[in-house]
Every structure is written in structure tokens, then in C-alpha cells.
Coordinates of N, CA and C in Angstrom, one line a residue:
X13 N -15.2 -35.5 1.0 CA -14.3 -35.2 2.1 C -14.2 -36.5 2.9
X14 N -13.3 -36.4 3.9 CA -13.0 -37.6 4.7 C -14.2 -38.2 5.4
X15 N -15.0 -37.3 6.0 CA -16.2 -37.8 6.7 C -17.1 -38.6 5.8
X16 N -17.3 -38.1 4.6 CA -18.2 -38.8 3.7 C -17.7 -40.1 3.3
X17 N -16.4 -40.2 3.1 CA -15.7 -41.5 2.7 C -15.8 -42.5 3.9
X18 N -15.5 -42.0 5.1 CA -15.6 -42.9 6.3 C -17.1 -43.4 6.5
X19 N -18.0 -42.4 6.3 CA -19.4 -42.8 6.5 C -19.8 -43.9 5.5
X20 N -19.5 -43.7 4.3 CA -19.8 -44.6 3.3 C -19.2 -46.0 3.6
X21 N -18.0 -46.0 4.0 CA -17.3 -47.3 4.4 C -18.1 -48.0 5.5
X22 N -18.4 -47.2 6.5 CA -19.1 -47.7 7.7 C -20.5 -48.3 7.3
X23 N -21.3 -47.5 6.5 CA -22.6 -48.0 6.1 C -22.5 -49.3 5.2
X24 N -21.5 -49.3 4.3 CA -21.3 -50.5 3.5 C -21.0 -51.7 4.3
X25 N -20.2 -51.5 5.3 CA -19.8 -52.6 6.2 C -21.0 -53.2 6.9
X26 N -21.9 -52.3 7.4 CA -23.1 -52.7 8.1 C -24.0 -53.6 7.2
X27 N -24.2 -53.2 6.0 CA -25.0 -53.9 5.1 C -24.3 -55.2 4.6
X28 N -23.0 -55.2 4.5 CA -22.3 -56.5 4.2 C -22.4 -57.5 5.3
X29 N -22.4 -57.1 6.6 CA -22.6 -58.0 7.7 C -24.0 -58.5 7.7
X30 N -25.0 -57.6 7.4 CA -26.4 -58.1 7.3 C -26.6 -59.1 6.1
X31 N -25.9 -58.9 5.0 CA -26.0 -59.8 3.9 C -25.4 -61.1 4.2
X32 N -24.3 -61.1 5.0 CA -23.7 -62.3 5.5 C -24.6 -63.2 6.3
X33 N -25.3 -62.5 7.2 CA -26.3 -63.2 8.1 C -27.3 -63.9 7.2
X34 N -27.8 -63.2 6.2 CA -28.8 -63.8 5.3 C -28.3 -65.0 4.5
X35 N -27.0 -64.8 4.1 CA -26.3 -65.9 3.4 C -26.2 -67.2 4.3
X36 N -25.8 -66.9 5.6 CA -25.7 -68.0 6.5 C -27.1 -68.7 6.8
X37 N -28.1 -67.9 6.9 CA -29.4 -68.4 7.1 C -29.9 -69.3 5.9
X38 N -29.6 -68.8 4.7 CA -29.9 -69.5 3.5 C -29.2 -70.8 3.4
X39 N -27.9 -70.8 3.7 CA -27.1 -72.0 3.7 C -27.7 -73.1 4.6
X40 N -28.1 -72.7 5.8 CA -28.6 -73.6 6.8 C -30.0 -74.1 6.4
X41 N -30.8 -73.3 5.8 CA -32.1 -73.7 5.3 C -31.8 -74.8 4.2
X42 N -30.8 -74.6 3.4 CA -30.4 -75.5 2.4 C -30.0 -76.9 3.0
X43 N -29.3 -76.9 4.1 CA -28.9 -78.1 4.8 C -30.2 -78.9 5.2
X44 N -31.2 -78.2 5.8 CA -32.4 -78.8 6.2 C -33.1 -79.4 5.0
X45 N -33.2 -78.6 3.9 CA -33.9 -79.1 2.7 C -33.1 -80.3 2.1
X46 N -31.8 -80.3 2.1 CA -31.0 -81.4 1.6 C -31.3 -82.7 2.5
X47 N -31.4 -82.5 3.8 CA -31.6 -83.7 4.7 C -33.0 -84.3 4.4
X48 N -34.0 -83.4 4.2 CA -35.3 -83.9 3.9 C -35.3 -84.7 2.5
X49 N -34.6 -84.1 1.6 CA -34.6 -84.7 0.3 C -33.9 -86.1 0.3
X50 N -32.8 -86.2 1.0 CA -32.0 -87.4 1.1 C -32.9 -88.5 1.8
X51 N -33.8 -88.1 2.7 CA -34.6 -89.0 3.4 C -36.0 -89.2 2.8
X52 N -36.2 -88.7 1.6 CA -37.4 -88.9 0.9 C -38.6 -88.2 1.5
X53 N -38.4 -87.1 2.3 CA -39.5 -86.4 3.0 C -39.7 -85.0 2.4
X54 N -38.9 -84.5 1.5 CA -39.1 -83.1 1.1 C -40.4 -82.9 0.4
X55 N -40.9 -83.8 -0.5 CA -42.1 -83.5 -1.2 C -43.3 -83.4 -0.3
X56 N -43.3 -84.1 0.8 CA -44.4 -84.2 1.7 C -44.2 -83.4 3.0
X57 N -43.3 -82.4 2.9 CA -43.0 -81.5 4.0 C -43.5 -80.1 3.6
X58 N -44.3 -79.5 4.4 CA -44.8 -78.1 4.2 C -43.8 -77.1 4.8
X59 N -43.2 -76.3 4.0 CA -42.1 -75.4 4.5 C -42.7 -73.9 4.3
X60 N -42.7 -73.1 5.3 CA -43.0 -71.7 5.2 C -41.7 -70.9 5.4
X61 N -41.6 -69.9 4.6 CA -40.4 -69.0 4.7 C -41.0 -67.6 4.6
X62 N -40.7 -66.8 5.7 CA -41.1 -65.4 5.7 C -40.0 -64.6 6.5
X63 N -40.0 -63.3 6.2 CA -39.0 -62.5 6.9 C -39.7 -61.9 8.1
X64 N -38.8 -61.3 9.0 CA -39.4 -60.5 10.1 C -40.0 -59.3 9.5
X65 N -40.8 -58.6 10.3 CA -41.6 -57.5 9.8 C -40.8 -56.2 9.8
X66 N -40.5 -55.7 8.6 CA -40.0 -54.3 8.5 C -38.6 -54.1 8.8
X67 N -37.9 -53.3 8.0 CA -36.5 -52.9 8.3 C -36.5 -52.1 9.6
X68 N -35.4 -52.1 10.2 CA -35.3 -51.5 11.6 C -34.6 -50.1 11.5
X69 N -35.4 -49.1 11.8 CA -34.9 -47.7 11.8 C -34.1 -47.3 13.0
X70 N -34.2 -48.1 14.1 CA -33.6 -47.8 15.4 C -32.1 -47.5 15.2
X71 N -31.7 -46.4 15.9 CA -30.3 -46.0 15.8 C -30.1 -44.8 15.0
X72 N -31.2 -44.2 14.5 CA -31.0 -43.0 13.7 C -30.8 -43.3 12.2
X73 N -30.5 -42.3 11.4 CA -30.3 -42.5 10.0 C -29.2 -43.4 9.7
X74 N -28.1 -43.2 10.5 CA -26.8 -44.0 10.2 C -26.7 -45.2 11.0
X75 N -27.6 -45.5 11.9 CA -27.6 -46.7 12.7 C -27.0 -46.5 14.1
X76 N -27.1 -47.6 14.8 CA -26.6 -47.6 16.2 C -25.2 -48.3 16.3
X77 N -24.4 -47.7 17.1 CA -23.1 -48.3 17.4 C -22.9 -48.3 18.9
X78 N -23.0 -49.5 19.5 CA -23.0 -49.6 21.0 C -24.3 -49.1 21.5
X79 N -24.3 -48.0 22.2 CA -25.5 -47.4 22.7 C -25.7 -46.0 22.1
X80 N -24.9 -45.7 21.1 CA -25.0 -44.3 20.5 C -25.6 -44.4 19.1
X81 N -26.7 -43.6 19.0 CA -27.3 -43.4 17.7 C -26.5 -42.4 16.8
X82 N -26.4 -42.7 15.5 CA -25.7 -41.8 14.6 C -24.3 -41.5 15.1
X83 N -23.7 -42.5 15.6 CA -22.3 -42.3 16.1 C -21.3 -42.0 15.0
X84 N -20.2 -41.5 15.3 CA -19.2 -41.2 14.3 C -18.8 -42.5 13.6
X85 N -18.6 -42.5 12.3 CA -18.3 -43.8 11.6 C -17.1 -44.5 12.1
X86 N -17.1 -45.8 12.2 CA -16.0 -46.6 12.6 C -14.9 -46.6 11.5
X87 N -13.7 -46.6 11.8 CA -12.6 -46.5 10.9 C -11.5 -47.5 11.3
X88 N -10.6 -47.8 10.4 CA -9.4 -48.6 10.7 C -9.8 -50.0 11.2
X89 N -9.1 -50.4 12.3 CA -9.3 -51.7 12.9 C -10.7 -51.8 13.4
X90 N -11.3 -50.8 14.0 CA -12.7 -50.8 14.5 C -13.6 -51.2 13.3
X91 N -13.4 -50.6 12.2 CA -14.2 -50.9 11.0 C -14.1 -52.3 10.6
X92 N -12.8 -52.8 10.5 CA -12.5 -54.2 10.1 C -13.2 -55.2 11.1
X93 N -13.2 -54.9 12.3 CA -13.7 -55.8 13.4 C -15.2 -55.6 13.6
X94 N -15.9 -54.7 12.9 CA -17.3 -54.5 13.1 C -18.1 -55.8 13.0
X95 N -18.9 -56.0 14.0 CA -19.8 -57.2 14.0 C -19.2 -58.5 14.6
X96 N -17.9 -58.4 15.0 CA -17.2 -59.6 15.5 C -17.5 -59.7 17.0
X97 N -17.3 -60.8 17.6 CA -17.5 -61.1 19.0 C -16.7 -60.1 19.9
X98 N -17.4 -59.5 20.8 CA -16.8 -58.5 21.7 C -16.8 -57.1 21.2
X99 N -17.3 -56.9 20.0 CA -17.4 -55.6 19.4 C -18.8 -55.0 19.8
X100 N -18.9 -53.6 19.7 CA -20.2 -53.0 20.0 C -21.3 -53.5 19.1
X101 N -22.5 -53.6 19.7 CA -23.7 -54.0 18.9 C -23.9 -52.9 17.8
X102 N -24.4 -53.3 16.6 CA -24.6 -52.4 15.6 C -26.0 -52.6 15.0
X103 N -26.6 -51.5 14.5 CA -27.9 -51.5 13.8 C -27.6 -50.9 12.4
X104 N -28.4 -51.3 11.4 CA -28.2 -50.8 10.0 C -28.6 -49.3 9.9
X105 N -29.6 -48.9 10.7 CA -30.1 -47.5 10.6 C -31.2 -47.3 9.6
X106 N -31.7 -46.0 9.6 CA -32.8 -45.6 8.8 C -32.6 -45.6 7.4
X107 N -31.4 -45.3 6.9 CA -31.1 -45.2 5.5 C -31.3 -46.6 4.8
X108 N -30.7 -47.6 5.4 CA -30.9 -49.0 4.9 C -32.3 -49.5 5.1
X109 N -32.9 -49.1 6.2 CA -34.3 -49.5 6.5 C -35.2 -49.0 5.4
X110 N -35.0 -47.7 4.9 CA -35.7 -47.2 3.8 C -35.6 -48.1 2.5
X111 N -34.3 -48.5 2.2 CA -34.1 -49.4 1.1 C -34.8 -50.7 1.3
X112 N -34.7 -51.3 2.5 CA -35.2 -52.6 2.7 C -36.7 -52.7 2.6
X113 N -37.4 -51.6 2.9 CA -38.9 -51.5 2.9 C -39.5 -51.1 1.6
X114 N -38.7 -50.6 0.7 CA -39.3 -50.1 -0.6 C -40.2 -51.1 -1.2
X115 N -41.4 -50.7 -1.6 CA -42.0 -49.4 -1.7 C -42.8 -48.9 -0.5
X116 N -42.8 -49.7 0.6 CA -43.7 -49.4 1.7 C -43.2 -48.3 2.6
X117 N -44.2 -47.7 3.3 CA -43.8 -46.6 4.2 C -43.5 -47.1 5.6
X118 N -42.6 -46.3 6.3 CA -42.2 -46.5 7.7 C -41.5 -47.8 7.9
X119 N -41.4 -48.3 9.2 CA -40.4 -49.3 9.5 C -41.0 -50.2 10.6
X120 N -40.2 -51.1 11.1 CA -40.6 -51.9 12.3 C -41.0 -51.0 13.4
X121 N -42.0 -51.4 14.2 CA -42.6 -50.6 15.2 C -43.9 -50.0 14.8
X122 N -44.0 -49.6 13.5 CA -45.2 -48.9 13.0 C -46.2 -49.9 12.3
X123 N -47.4 -49.6 12.2 CA -48.4 -50.5 11.6 C -48.7 -50.1 10.1
X124 N -48.0 -49.2 9.5 CA -48.0 -49.0 8.1 C -47.3 -50.3 7.5
X125 N -47.4 -50.5 6.2 CA -46.9 -51.8 5.7 C -45.4 -51.9 5.7
X126 N -44.7 -50.7 5.9 CA -43.2 -50.8 6.0 C -42.9 -51.5 7.4
X127 N -43.8 -51.5 8.3 CA -43.5 -52.1 9.6 C -44.3 -53.4 9.8
X128 N -45.1 -53.8 8.9 CA -46.0 -55.0 9.1 C -45.9 -56.0 7.9
X129 N -45.7 -55.6 6.7 CA -45.8 -56.5 5.6 C -44.5 -57.3 5.4
X130 N -44.7 -58.6 5.0 CA -43.6 -59.5 4.8 C -43.9 -60.4 3.6
X131 N -43.0 -60.7 2.8 CA -43.2 -61.8 1.8 C -43.3 -63.1 2.5
X132 N -44.1 -64.0 1.9 CA -44.4 -65.3 2.5 C -44.4 -66.4 1.4
X133 N -43.5 -67.4 1.5 CA -43.3 -68.4 0.5 C -43.8 -69.8 1.2
X134 N -44.6 -70.5 0.4 CA -45.0 -71.9 0.9 C -44.4 -72.9 -0.1
X135 N -43.8 -74.0 0.4 CA -43.3 -75.0 -0.5 C -43.8 -76.4 0.0
X136 N -44.5 -77.1 -0.8 CA -45.1 -78.4 -0.4 C -45.5 -79.1 -1.7
X137 N -44.6 -79.8 -2.4 CA -44.9 -80.3 -3.7 C -46.1 -81.3 -3.8
X138 N -46.3 -82.1 -2.7 CA -47.4 -83.0 -2.7 C -48.7 -82.4 -2.4
X139 N -48.7 -81.2 -1.8 CA -49.9 -80.5 -1.4 C -50.3 -79.3 -2.1
X140 N -49.3 -78.7 -2.9 CA -49.6 -77.4 -3.6 C -49.6 -77.7 -5.1
X141 N -50.8 -77.5 -5.7 CA -50.9 -77.7 -7.1 C -50.8 -76.4 -7.9
X142 N -51.0 -75.3 -7.2 CA -50.8 -74.0 -7.8 C -49.3 -73.7 -7.5
X143 N -48.5 -73.5 -8.6 CA -47.1 -73.3 -8.4 C -46.6 -72.1 -9.2
X144 N -45.6 -71.5 -8.7 CA -44.9 -70.3 -9.4 C -45.9 -69.2 -9.7
X145 N -46.8 -68.9 -8.7 CA -47.8 -67.9 -8.8 C -47.7 -66.9 -7.7
X146 N -48.0 -65.7 -7.9 CA -48.1 -64.7 -6.9 C -49.5 -64.4 -6.5
X147 N -49.8 -64.4 -5.3 CA -51.2 -64.1 -4.8 C -51.3 -62.9 -3.9
X148 N -52.1 -62.0 -4.2 CA -52.2 -60.7 -3.5 C -53.2 -60.8 -2.3
X149 N -53.8 -62.0 -2.1 CA -54.7 -62.2 -1.0 C -53.9 -62.0 0.3
X150 N -54.5 -61.1 1.2 CA -53.8 -60.8 2.4 C -53.9 -62.0 3.4
X151 N -52.7 -62.4 4.0 CA -52.7 -63.3 5.1 C -52.2 -62.7 6.3
X152 N -52.2 -63.3 7.4 CA -51.7 -62.8 8.7 C -51.0 -63.9 9.4
X153 N -50.0 -63.5 10.2 CA -49.2 -64.5 10.9 C -50.1 -65.5 11.7
X154 N -51.3 -65.0 12.2 CA -52.2 -65.9 12.9 C -52.7 -67.0 12.1
X155 N -52.6 -66.9 10.7 CA -53.1 -67.9 9.8 C -52.2 -69.1 9.8
X156 N -50.9 -69.0 10.2 CA -50.0 -70.1 10.1 C -50.4 -71.3 11.0
X157 N -50.8 -71.0 12.2 CA -51.3 -72.1 13.1 C -52.5 -72.8 12.5
X158 N -53.5 -72.0 12.0 CA -54.7 -72.6 11.4 C -54.4 -73.4 10.2
X159 N -53.4 -73.0 9.4 CA -53.0 -73.8 8.2 C -52.3 -75.1 8.6
X160 N -51.4 -75.1 9.6 CA -50.8 -76.3 10.1 C -51.8 -77.3 10.6
X161 N -52.7 -76.8 11.4 CA -53.8 -77.7 12.0 C -54.6 -78.3 10.9
X162 N -54.9 -77.5 9.8 CA -55.7 -78.0 8.7 C -55.0 -79.1 7.9
X163 N -53.7 -78.8 7.5 CA -53.0 -79.7 6.6 C -52.6 -81.0 7.3
X164 N -52.4 -80.9 8.6 CA -52.0 -82.1 9.4 C -53.2 -82.9 10.0
X165 N -54.4 -82.3 9.9 CA -55.6 -82.9 10.5 C -55.6 -82.9 12.0
X166 N -54.8 -82.0 12.6 CA -54.7 -81.9 14.0 C -55.9 -81.2 14.7
X167 N -56.2 -81.6 15.8 CA -57.2 -80.8 16.6 C -56.5 -79.8 17.5
X168 N -57.1 -78.7 17.6 CA -56.5 -77.6 18.4 C -57.1 -77.7 19.8
X169 N -56.2 -77.7 20.9 CA -56.7 -78.0 22.2 C -57.5 -76.8 22.8
X170 N -58.4 -77.2 23.7 CA -59.1 -76.2 24.5 C -58.4 -75.9 25.8
X171 N -57.6 -76.9 26.3 CA -56.9 -76.8 27.6 C -55.5 -77.3 27.4
X172 N -54.6 -76.7 28.2 CA -53.3 -77.1 28.4 C -52.9 -77.0 29.8
X173 N -52.6 -78.2 30.5 CA -52.3 -78.3 31.9 C -53.4 -77.5 32.7
X174 N -54.6 -77.8 32.3 CA -55.8 -77.2 33.0 C -56.0 -75.7 32.7
X175 N -55.2 -75.1 31.9 CA -55.4 -73.7 31.6 C -56.1 -73.6 30.2
X176 N -57.0 -72.7 30.1 CA -57.8 -72.5 28.9 C -56.8 -72.0 27.8
X177 N -56.9 -72.5 26.6 CA -56.1 -72.1 25.5 C -57.0 -71.1 24.6
X178 N -56.4 -70.0 24.3 CA -57.1 -69.0 23.5 C -57.4 -69.7 22.1
X179 N -58.7 -69.6 21.6 CA -59.0 -70.2 20.3 C -58.2 -69.6 19.2
X180 N -58.0 -70.4 18.2 CA -57.3 -69.9 17.0 C -58.1 -68.7 16.4
X181 N -57.4 -67.7 15.9 CA -58.1 -66.6 15.3 C -57.9 -66.4 13.8
X182 N -57.0 -67.2 13.3 CA -56.6 -67.1 11.9 C -57.5 -68.1 11.0
X183 N -57.2 -68.0 9.7 CA -57.9 -68.9 8.8 C -56.9 -69.8 8.1
X184 N -57.3 -70.9 7.6 CA -56.3 -71.8 6.9 C -56.1 -71.3 5.5
X185 N -54.8 -71.3 5.1 CA -54.4 -70.8 3.8 C -54.4 -72.0 2.8
X186 N -54.8 -73.2 3.3 CA -54.7 -74.3 2.4 C -55.6 -74.2 1.1
X187 N -56.7 -73.6 1.1 CA -57.5 -73.4 -0.1 C -56.7 -72.7 -1.2
X188 N -55.8 -71.8 -0.9 CA -55.0 -71.1 -1.9 C -53.9 -72.0 -2.5
X189 N -53.6 -73.1 -1.8 CA -52.6 -74.0 -2.4 C -53.0 -74.7 -3.6
X190 N -54.4 -74.9 -3.8 CA -54.8 -75.6 -5.0 C -55.7 -74.8 -6.0
X191 N -56.1 -73.7 -5.6 CA -56.9 -72.9 -6.5 C -56.8 -71.4 -6.3
X192 N -57.1 -70.6 -7.3 CA -57.1 -69.2 -7.2 C -58.4 -68.7 -6.5
X193 N -58.4 -68.9 -5.2 CA -59.6 -68.7 -4.4 C -60.0 -67.3 -4.4
X194 N -61.3 -67.0 -4.5 CA -61.8 -65.7 -4.5 C -61.5 -65.0 -3.1
X195 N -61.1 -63.8 -3.2 CA -60.8 -63.1 -1.9 C -61.9 -63.2 -0.9
X196 N -61.5 -63.5 0.3 CA -62.5 -63.7 1.3 C -62.7 -62.4 2.1
X197 N -63.9 -62.1 2.6 CA -64.2 -60.9 3.3 C -63.7 -61.1 4.8
X198 N -62.7 -60.4 5.2 CA -62.2 -60.5 6.5 C -61.7 -59.1 7.0
X199 N -61.8 -58.9 8.3 CA -61.3 -57.7 8.9 C -60.2 -58.1 9.9
X200 N -59.1 -57.4 9.9 CA -58.0 -57.6 10.8 C -57.6 -56.3 11.5
X201 N -57.6 -56.3 12.8 CA -57.2 -55.2 13.5 C -55.9 -55.5 14.3
X202 N -55.0 -54.6 14.5 CA -53.8 -54.8 15.2 C -53.2 -53.5 15.8
X203 N -52.4 -53.7 16.9 CA -51.8 -52.6 17.5 C -50.4 -53.0 17.9
X204 N -49.5 -52.1 17.8 CA -48.1 -52.3 18.2 C -47.5 -51.1 18.8
X205 N -47.2 -51.1 20.1 CA -46.5 -50.0 20.7 C -47.2 -48.6 20.4
X206 N -48.5 -48.6 20.6 CA -49.3 -47.4 20.4 C -49.6 -47.1 19.0
X207 N -49.2 -47.8 18.0 CA -49.6 -47.6 16.6 C -50.7 -48.6 16.3
X208 N -51.7 -48.1 15.6 CA -52.9 -49.0 15.4 C -53.3 -49.0 13.9
X209 N -53.9 -50.1 13.6 CA -54.4 -50.3 12.2 C -55.6 -51.2 12.2
X210 N -56.5 -51.0 11.2 CA -57.6 -51.9 11.0 C -57.8 -52.0 9.5
X211 N -57.8 -53.3 9.0 CA -58.0 -53.5 7.5 C -59.3 -54.2 7.3
X212 N -60.2 -53.7 6.4 CA -61.4 -54.3 6.1 C -61.5 -54.3 4.6
X213 N -61.3 -55.5 4.0 CA -61.4 -55.5 2.5 C -60.2 -54.7 1.9
X214 N -60.5 -53.8 1.1 CA -59.5 -53.0 0.4 C -59.2 -51.7 1.3
X215 N -59.8 -51.5 2.4 CA -59.7 -50.3 3.1 C -58.8 -50.5 4.4
X216 N -57.9 -49.6 4.6 CA -57.0 -49.6 5.8 C -57.1 -48.3 6.5
X217 N -57.4 -48.4 7.8 CA -57.3 -47.3 8.7 C -56.1 -47.4 9.6
X218 N -55.3 -46.4 9.7 CA -54.0 -46.5 10.4 C -53.6 -45.2 11.1
X219 N -53.0 -45.3 12.2 CA -52.4 -44.2 12.9 C -51.0 -44.5 13.3
X220 N -50.2 -43.4 13.6 CA -48.9 -43.6 14.1 C -48.7 -42.7 15.3
X221 N -47.8 -43.0 16.3 CA -47.7 -42.3 17.5 C -46.6 -41.3 17.5
X222 N -46.3 -40.7 16.3 CA -45.3 -39.7 16.3 C -45.6 -38.7 15.2
X223 N -44.9 -37.6 15.2 CA -45.0 -36.6 14.2 C -43.8 -36.7 13.2
X224 N -44.1 -36.7 11.9 CA -43.0 -36.9 11.0 C -42.0 -35.7 11.0
X225 N -40.8 -36.0 10.6 CA -39.8 -35.0 10.7 C -40.0 -33.7 10.0
X226 N -40.8 -33.7 8.9 CA -41.1 -32.5 8.2 C -42.5 -31.9 8.6
X227 N -43.1 -32.5 9.7 CA -44.3 -32.1 10.3 C -45.5 -32.0 9.3
X228 N -45.5 -32.8 8.2 CA -46.6 -32.8 7.3 C -47.6 -33.9 7.8
X229 N -47.3 -34.7 8.8 CA -48.2 -35.7 9.3 C -48.0 -35.8 10.8
X230 N -49.0 -35.4 11.6 CA -48.9 -35.3 13.0 C -49.2 -36.6 13.7
X231 N -48.8 -36.7 14.9 CA -49.0 -38.0 15.6 C -50.5 -38.2 15.8
X232 N -50.9 -39.5 15.8 CA -52.2 -40.0 15.9 C -53.2 -39.4 14.9
X233 N -52.7 -38.9 13.8 CA -53.6 -38.5 12.7 C -54.2 -39.7 12.1
X234 N -55.5 -39.6 11.8 CA -56.2 -40.7 11.2 C -55.9 -40.7 9.7
X235 N -55.5 -41.9 9.2 CA -55.1 -42.1 7.8 C -56.0 -43.2 7.2
X236 N -56.5 -43.0 6.0 CA -57.3 -44.0 5.4 C -56.8 -44.2 4.0
X237 N -56.6 -45.5 3.6 CA -56.0 -45.8 2.3 C -56.9 -46.9 1.6
X238 N -57.0 -46.7 0.3 CA -57.6 -47.8 -0.6 C -56.5 -48.7 -1.1
X239 N -56.3 -49.8 -0.5 CA -55.2 -50.7 -0.8 C -55.2 -51.3 -2.2
X240 N -56.4 -51.3 -2.8 CA -56.5 -51.8 -4.2 C -55.8 -50.9 -5.2
X241 N -55.7 -49.6 -4.8 CA -55.1 -48.6 -5.7 C -53.8 -48.0 -5.1
X242 N -53.7 -48.1 -3.8 CA -52.6 -47.4 -3.1 C -52.0 -48.3 -2.0
X243 N -51.4 -49.5 -2.3 CA -50.8 -50.3 -1.3 C -49.6 -49.8 -0.6
X244 N -49.0 -48.7 -1.2 CA -47.9 -48.1 -0.5 C -48.3 -47.0 0.5
X245 N -49.6 -46.8 0.6 CA -50.1 -45.8 1.6 C -49.5 -44.4 1.4
X246 N -49.7 -43.9 0.2 CA -49.2 -42.5 0.0 C -50.2 -41.5 -0.1
X247 N -51.5 -41.8 -0.3 CA -52.6 -40.8 -0.5 C -53.6 -41.0 0.6
X248 N -53.6 -40.2 1.6 CA -54.5 -40.3 2.7 C -55.9 -39.7 2.3
X249 N -56.9 -40.6 2.3 CA -58.2 -40.2 1.8 C -59.2 -39.7 2.9
X250 N -58.7 -39.5 4.1 CA -59.5 -38.9 5.1 C -60.0 -37.5 4.8

């Protein structure tokens, strides 16, 4: 029917705009890489590439238009002008967020991996001898500063303008650049907007601050997962 056709066109346009943003980002990363290459600095430059955490469910299943969640689909000129300057803000919505996070559960805001996991690529030809390999060792964003300090030989300050600086809490990822290092024993705890998680080895304890739509998982329910067997967090072992 007409509504379905309009909705499909609206959703396709949202993802096309998102893809265009990624293309622009990729092109400008390319400009930086080309500059480094032309100046003979690419091989000795450590480049980290990672995405933001989790697809964004905000705006309902069909996304946000202006300040309205799941608004009627845009049509005609409004559809053609979607995303342009002066037009309403738009979000891709929960449907595309599901696709973006596959195979992980939930979205940005939550501490399940759908809201916290991100791919991470390191490029440094002169410093990385392990190449074209995938490593399942868990890292954390707090490890980036520790890695940069390690590879540059920089000292981390205790003070800045007489203010105490919080000590680094991460670990350097440099050992994984040269060898398939044995997994290290580490525990990581984090909280975001009332959602909480604690990872110790292969075990993950996590809660969420809402009840799922089909009521099979209540808010603040304790969930426990064996990440070595269930990284998608589908079987609660509590």
C-alpha cells in the first residue's frame, strides 16, 4: 500500500545519507593517508580507526524526524531534501540500528555489546609485524592513551596547571602488534546512563535499566554470559 511504499523510501533515504557520511569520512581519511605517504611519514605513523559505539535506536523503530519519533514518512520534496541544511534533524531509528549491530544485542546507551563493542584497526608498518590477523583479545578505549604513551616513549603527567591528573587506567596494546600474546587477566567495569557491566575473563555480568518490549527481560535483571561461548549475549546463565 501507499504507506508501506512511502515508509520504505523514507528508510532507504536515511541509510543512503548515513552511507554518504561514511563515504565522506573515508575520503578524508584517504587525504590524510596520502599526505603522510607523500611526505614519507606513513610507515612510521600509528593510525587507529574505530567506530563510535553501537547503532543508535533513538527515535523509535523508524527513526526521529525533527523532534518526533516514528513520524509519518517524508515524501516528495521533503524526502528529496532530507538531510540538507535547514531541514529537520533525522535519526536512522531502531530498524537500522538492529542491522548495524548484528550480531550483538541492544544499542548505544546500553552496556550489552550492541551498545559498547566496536571494531578497532591499527596501521603502523614500521611497528606492527603481525599483519592481516584478527585478534579476539578484548581492549578498551582507555587502552588507547596507554598505547600512545608506550609507542612514543612519552611520560604521562601527574600534574597539569597544578591540578592532579588521573592516572592512566588502560594497558598498552603494543605487545599485540608483534606477537600473538596470551590473553591477559583483566577485569573491566563500566556504567552508562544507569546500565552496568563487569567483565572478568570470559564472564560478563550486565544489567539494563528498562523492561524489554515483550516483557521477557525486566529492568535491572542480572544477566551473566560466558563470552567464550556466547559473545552475542543470548543465553543468560544466572
